[in-house]
Amino acid sequence: MTGFLNIITLSVYDLCSQIPPGYYSTYKLISDALNSSPRAVGQALKVNPFAPNVPCHRVLSSNCTIGGFQGEWGTGEKIEKKKKLLKEEGLSFTEKDEVTRLDRDFKVRKLFTKFDIEKLK
């Protein structure tokens, strides 16, 4: 399957792999790091063959809402699975599926922004 993955898709997976447990990032932050688009990041993550080693569940919308998961957007079983995975890592959500300001341990939520682009070269 990896023979069909282009360099942008593989770069998305590499950057996504840098997001540690308990943190999250956004489609936009990843796309900005790659000079790409948030939609391209979402399309790459939608078909992620390396999950959970490439933790695509840690990528949210720019407004800190849940975003999509495995091709599903909004509500549904896959979105609930994404929320469950994130909750297991310490994140919590409002009724509107936004990441709350504080995690379950009352620490400020952890937005990951320190992508190491040099690892892609």
GROMACS .gro file of C-alpha atoms in nm:
model
  121
    1MET     CA    1   0.000   0.000   0.000
    2THR     CA    2   0.282   0.245   0.074
    3GLY     CA    3   0.378   0.241  -0.295
    4PHE     CA    4   0.072   0.455  -0.359
    5LEU     CA    5   0.150   0.721  -0.098
    6ASN     CA    6   0.297   1.047  -0.225
    7ILE     CA    7   0.561   1.258  -0.051
    8ILE     CA    8   0.309   1.503   0.099
    9THR     CA    9   0.105   1.217   0.246
   10LEU     CA   10   0.414   1.057   0.396
   11SER     CA   11   0.524   1.395   0.533
   12VAL     CA   12   0.182   1.438   0.697
   13TYR     CA   13   0.227   1.099   0.863
   14ASP     CA   14   0.579   1.190   0.977
   15LEU     CA   15   0.463   1.515   1.136
   16CYS     CA   16   0.158   1.352   1.291
   17SER     CA   17   0.388   1.092   1.448
   18GLN     CA   18   0.564   1.374   1.634
   19ILE     CA   19   0.252   1.462   1.836
   20PRO     CA   20   0.297   1.299   2.178
   21PRO     CA   21   0.018   1.138   2.383
   22GLY     CA   22  -0.186   1.396   2.572
   23TYR     CA   23  -0.124   1.662   2.308
   24TYR     CA   24  -0.311   1.756   1.994
   25SER     CA   25  -0.244   1.963   1.686
   26THR     CA   26  -0.454   2.091   1.397
   27TYR     CA   27  -0.492   2.022   1.028
   28LYS     CA   28  -0.388   2.384   0.966
   29LEU     CA   29  -0.069   2.370   1.174
   30ILE     CA   30   0.043   2.056   0.992
   31SER     CA   31  -0.046   2.204   0.653
   32ASP     CA   32   0.138   2.528   0.734
   33ALA     CA   33   0.450   2.329   0.826
   34LEU     CA   34   0.431   2.152   0.489
   35ASN     CA   35   0.321   2.453   0.280
   36SER     CA   36   0.012   2.253   0.191
   37SER     CA   37  -0.359   2.283   0.274
   38PRO     CA   38  -0.564   2.160   0.571
   39ARG     CA   39  -0.784   1.967   0.331
   40ALA     CA   40  -0.482   1.780   0.193
   41VAL     CA   41  -0.379   1.691   0.549
   42GLY     CA   42  -0.730   1.564   0.621
   43GLN     CA   43  -0.733   1.356   0.304
   44ALA     CA   44  -0.400   1.198   0.397
   45LEU     CA   45  -0.514   1.120   0.751
   46LYS     CA   46  -0.848   0.982   0.630
   47VAL     CA   47  -0.666   0.690   0.465
   48ASN     CA   48  -0.389   0.651   0.726
   49PRO     CA   49  -0.276   0.287   0.694
   50PHE     CA   50  -0.035   0.321   0.987
   51ALA     CA   51  -0.278   0.396   1.271
   52PRO     CA   52  -0.230   0.386   1.563
   53ASN     CA   53   0.147   0.420   1.508
   54VAL     CA   54   0.064   0.741   1.321
   55PRO     CA   55  -0.177   0.892   1.575
   56CYS     CA   56  -0.412   1.077   1.342
   57HIS     CA   57  -0.670   1.099   1.623
   58ARG     CA   58  -0.454   1.376   1.773
   59VAL     CA   59  -0.528   1.615   1.486
   60LEU     CA   60  -0.824   1.851   1.534
   61SER     CA   61  -0.986   2.140   1.351
   62SER     CA   62  -0.832   2.486   1.398
   63ASN     CA   63  -1.121   2.590   1.622
   64CYS     CA   64  -1.027   2.298   1.853
   65THR     CA   65  -1.334   2.094   1.764
   66ILE     CA   66  -1.305   1.723   1.702
   67GLY     CA   67  -1.285   1.747   1.320
   68GLY     CA   68  -1.302   1.425   1.125
   69PHE     CA   69  -1.185   1.069   1.172
   70GLN     CA   70  -1.146   0.781   0.928
   71GLY     CA   71  -1.350   0.966   0.664
   72GLU     CA   72  -1.633   1.064   0.897
   73TRP     CA   73  -1.707   1.426   0.991
   74GLY     CA   74  -1.940   1.569   1.254
   75THR     CA   75  -2.101   1.283   1.443
   76GLY     CA   76  -2.099   0.906   1.432
   77GLU     CA   77  -1.923   0.596   1.561
   78LYS     CA   78  -1.583   0.692   1.423
   79ILE     CA   79  -1.599   1.040   1.577
   80GLU     CA   80  -1.693   0.884   1.912
   81LYS     CA   81  -1.391   0.653   1.879
   82LYS     CA   82  -1.165   0.956   1.820
   83LYS     CA   83  -1.306   1.131   2.127
   84LYS     CA   84  -1.258   0.815   2.333
   85LEU     CA   85  -0.893   0.787   2.228
   86LEU     CA   86  -0.829   1.152   2.312
   87LYS     CA   87  -1.008   1.125   2.646
   88GLU     CA   88  -0.792   0.823   2.733
   89GLU     CA   89  -0.491   1.052   2.674
   90GLY     CA   90  -0.626   1.319   2.909
   91LEU     CA   91  -0.815   1.561   2.683
   92SER     CA   92  -1.175   1.658   2.757
   93PHE     CA   93  -1.447   1.815   2.547
   94THR     CA   94  -1.737   2.056   2.575
   95GLU     CA   95  -2.087   1.970   2.458
   96LYS     CA   96  -1.992   2.125   2.122
   97ASP     CA   97  -1.698   1.882   2.092
   98GLU     CA   98  -1.438   2.154   2.151
   99VAL     CA   99  -1.129   2.067   2.351
  100THR     CA  100  -1.176   2.223   2.692
  101ARG     CA  101  -0.929   2.481   2.818
  102LEU     CA  102  -0.812   2.240   3.088
  103ASP     CA  103  -0.753   1.867   3.063
  104ARG     CA  104  -0.883   1.619   3.319
  105ASP     CA  105  -0.586   1.691   3.548
  106PHE     CA  106  -0.666   2.067   3.536
  107LYS     CA  107  -0.360   2.144   3.326
  108VAL     CA  108  -0.385   2.383   3.033
  109ARG     CA  109  -0.458   2.191   2.715
  110LYS     CA  110  -0.154   2.094   2.518
  111LEU     CA  111  -0.144   2.223   2.163
  112PHE     CA  112   0.156   2.072   1.984
  113THR     CA  113   0.327   2.314   1.746
  114LYS     CA  114   0.695   2.213   1.755
  115PHE     CA  115   0.713   2.007   1.438
  116ASP     CA  116   1.065   1.907   1.339
  117ILE     CA  117   1.067   1.967   0.965
  118GLU     CA  118   1.435   1.870   0.947
  119LYS     CA  119   1.338   1.507   1.013
  120LEU     CA  120   1.160   1.508   0.677
  121LYS     CA  121   1.480   1.572   0.479
   0.00000   0.00000   0.00000
